[in-house]
Each structure stands twice: as C-alpha cells, then as structure tokens.
Coordinates of C-alpha atoms and ligand atoms in Angstrom, one line a residue:
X27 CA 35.2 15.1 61.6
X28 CA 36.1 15.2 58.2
X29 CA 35.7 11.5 56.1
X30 CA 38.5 11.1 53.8
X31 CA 36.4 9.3 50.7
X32 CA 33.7 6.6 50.5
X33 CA 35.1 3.5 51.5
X34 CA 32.2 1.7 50.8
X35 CA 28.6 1.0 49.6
X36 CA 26.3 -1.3 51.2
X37 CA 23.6 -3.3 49.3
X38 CA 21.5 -5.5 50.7
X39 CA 20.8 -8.7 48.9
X40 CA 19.0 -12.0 49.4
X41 CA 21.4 -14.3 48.0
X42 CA 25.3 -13.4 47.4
X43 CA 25.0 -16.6 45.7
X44 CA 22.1 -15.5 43.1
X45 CA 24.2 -11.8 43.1
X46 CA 27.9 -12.3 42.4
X47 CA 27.5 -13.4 39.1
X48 CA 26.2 -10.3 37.9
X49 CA 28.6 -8.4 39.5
X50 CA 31.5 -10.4 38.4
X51 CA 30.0 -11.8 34.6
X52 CA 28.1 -8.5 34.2
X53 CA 30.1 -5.8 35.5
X54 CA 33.2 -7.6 35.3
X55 CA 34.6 -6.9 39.0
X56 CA 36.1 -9.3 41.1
X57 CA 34.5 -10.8 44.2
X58 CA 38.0 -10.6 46.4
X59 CA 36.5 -11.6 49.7
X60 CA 33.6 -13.2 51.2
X61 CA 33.0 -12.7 54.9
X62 CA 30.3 -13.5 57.8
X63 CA 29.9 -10.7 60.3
X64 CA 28.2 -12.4 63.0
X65 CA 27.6 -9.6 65.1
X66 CA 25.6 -8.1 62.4
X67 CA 24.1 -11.5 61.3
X68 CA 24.9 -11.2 57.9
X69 CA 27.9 -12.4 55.1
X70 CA 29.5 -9.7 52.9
X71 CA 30.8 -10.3 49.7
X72 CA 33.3 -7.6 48.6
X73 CA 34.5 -6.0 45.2
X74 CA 36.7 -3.2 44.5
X75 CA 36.3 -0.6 42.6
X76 CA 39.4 1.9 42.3
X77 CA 39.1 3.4 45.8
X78 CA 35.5 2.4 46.9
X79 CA 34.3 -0.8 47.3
X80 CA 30.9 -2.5 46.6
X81 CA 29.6 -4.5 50.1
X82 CA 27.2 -6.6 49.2
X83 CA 24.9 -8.1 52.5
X84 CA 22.9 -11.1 52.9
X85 CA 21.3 -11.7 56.4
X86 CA 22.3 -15.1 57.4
X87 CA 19.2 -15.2 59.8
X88 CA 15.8 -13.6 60.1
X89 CA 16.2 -11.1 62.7
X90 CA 19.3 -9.4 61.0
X91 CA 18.7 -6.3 60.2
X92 CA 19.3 -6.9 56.9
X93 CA 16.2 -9.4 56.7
X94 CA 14.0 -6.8 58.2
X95 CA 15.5 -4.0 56.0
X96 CA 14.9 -6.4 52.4
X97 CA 11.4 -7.8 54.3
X98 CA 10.3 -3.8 54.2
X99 CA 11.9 -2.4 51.1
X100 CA 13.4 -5.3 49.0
X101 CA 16.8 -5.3 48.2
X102 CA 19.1 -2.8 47.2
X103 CA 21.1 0.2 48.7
X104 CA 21.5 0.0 52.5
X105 CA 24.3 2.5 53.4
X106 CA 27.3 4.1 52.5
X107 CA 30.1 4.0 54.8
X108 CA 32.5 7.2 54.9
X109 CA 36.2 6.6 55.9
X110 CA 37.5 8.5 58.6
X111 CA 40.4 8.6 61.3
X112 CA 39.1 7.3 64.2
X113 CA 35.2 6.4 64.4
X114 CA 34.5 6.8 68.4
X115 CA 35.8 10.2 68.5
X116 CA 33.5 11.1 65.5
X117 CA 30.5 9.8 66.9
X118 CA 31.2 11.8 69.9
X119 CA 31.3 14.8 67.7
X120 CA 27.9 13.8 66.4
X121 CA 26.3 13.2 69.2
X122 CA 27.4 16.4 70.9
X123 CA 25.7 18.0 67.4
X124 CA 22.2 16.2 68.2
X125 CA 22.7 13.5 65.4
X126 CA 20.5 10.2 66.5
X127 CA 23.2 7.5 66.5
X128 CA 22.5 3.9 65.9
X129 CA 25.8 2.8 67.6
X130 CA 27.2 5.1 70.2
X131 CA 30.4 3.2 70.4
X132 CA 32.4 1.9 67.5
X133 CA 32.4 -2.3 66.9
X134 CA 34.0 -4.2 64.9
X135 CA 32.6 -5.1 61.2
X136 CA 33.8 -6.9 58.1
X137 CA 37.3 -6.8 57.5
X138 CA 38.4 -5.7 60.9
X139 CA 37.4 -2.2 60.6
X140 CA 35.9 0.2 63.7
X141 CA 32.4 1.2 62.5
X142 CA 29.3 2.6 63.8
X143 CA 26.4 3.4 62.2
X144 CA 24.3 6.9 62.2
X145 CA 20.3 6.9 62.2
X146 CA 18.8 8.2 58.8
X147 CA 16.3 10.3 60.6
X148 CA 19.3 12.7 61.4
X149 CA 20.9 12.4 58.1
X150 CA 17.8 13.3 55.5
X151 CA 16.9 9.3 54.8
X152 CA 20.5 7.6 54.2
X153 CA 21.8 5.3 56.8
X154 CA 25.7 6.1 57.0
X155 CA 28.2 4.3 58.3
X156 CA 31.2 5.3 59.8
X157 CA 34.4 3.5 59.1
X158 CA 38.1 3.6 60.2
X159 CA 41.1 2.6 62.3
X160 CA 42.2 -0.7 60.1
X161 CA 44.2 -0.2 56.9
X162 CA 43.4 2.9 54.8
Ligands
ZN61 ZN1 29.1 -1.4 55.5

C-alpha cells in the first residue's frame, strides 16, 4: 500500500451545531457539506482545507461509537484517514502483515468513499482509517 496524502481528520464532537461556528467564525473555513452516515450512526460536517479536510462527527445515537468514544475520552481527535487506491486490497495487505483490523472489508462512509478502519492497538494508539475508490 502506499496512501497518497491525508484525506482527512476526524474529530469527534458533541454538537456540530455548538462546533461549526468556531470553525467557520474562528478559523474562517467553510462548512461545505453536512452529512448523516447511518451505518456509523453519526452526522459529519465537512471543511476543506487545501488538500485535507476537517470531518467533524457527532453520534446521532448512544451506541455510536462516537458516543462511546466522547463518553470515555471527551471530544476531540478520533482518526485520520489516509487516501489510497483501492481500500480492500490494502486491508488484505494488512492483515496478511498481522495488523488487528476493525473492518476487514471496505463500506461505504460519508461522501461515498470505500473505507475501513484499522485497530489502534496495531498502529501505536491512532485509529486510522483507510479511504479511497470515489473522487480523488
Ligand atoms: Zn473519517
């Protein structure tokens, strides 16, 4: 595998409502999208910024991980997702290395995008998410 750049970072949040503003008053970005991933019970709020973007996550119920991640450490950095060509064939590569996956097969996630997310035991504490196969 070889990721391409960071396409984006996740931050968990309790209230996209309570957070936008300081992203877009403070920092001066623009929210451009706003989008519920059911499948990962949570809504995104996105913001560019030059290559990367900013995801930010709120759980729209309490047994999204999300809630149970903010419940343990608060809000705040979640994961960064790496870009790469095609996400299934990576996470073969990784599992054939020993890496703990979270998702052995790529799903769908914001945006349309494959991902699939890799265990932070194997990857010294950050949770990384690998993300591909829509527009790059
Ligand atoms: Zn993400």
């Amino acid at each position: 595998m070889k990721p391409s750049h960071i396409e984006h970072i996740g931050i968990a949040v309790k209230s996209l409502e309570e957070t936008i503003p300081f992203y877009e008053d403070v920092l001066g970005l623009k929210c451009h999208k706003i989008e519920e991933v059911p499948d990962q019970m949570v809504k995104t709020a996105f913001f560019h910024l030059g290559q990367v973007k900013i995801e930010l996550l709120e759980p729209t119920s309490p047994q999204s991980p999300i809630a149970k991640f903010i419940e343990k450490r608060g809000p705040g950095l979640h994961h960064i997702a790496l870009a790469v060509k095609d996400v299934d064939s990576d996470l073969e590569e990784m599992k054939h290395k020993g890496v703990r996956l979270i998702d052995e097969r790529s799903r769908k996630g914001a945006e349309d995008l494959d991902i699939g997310f890799i265990h932070p035991g194997s990857t010294f504490g950050v949770l990384l998410e690998l993300c591909g196969g829509g527009h790059e």
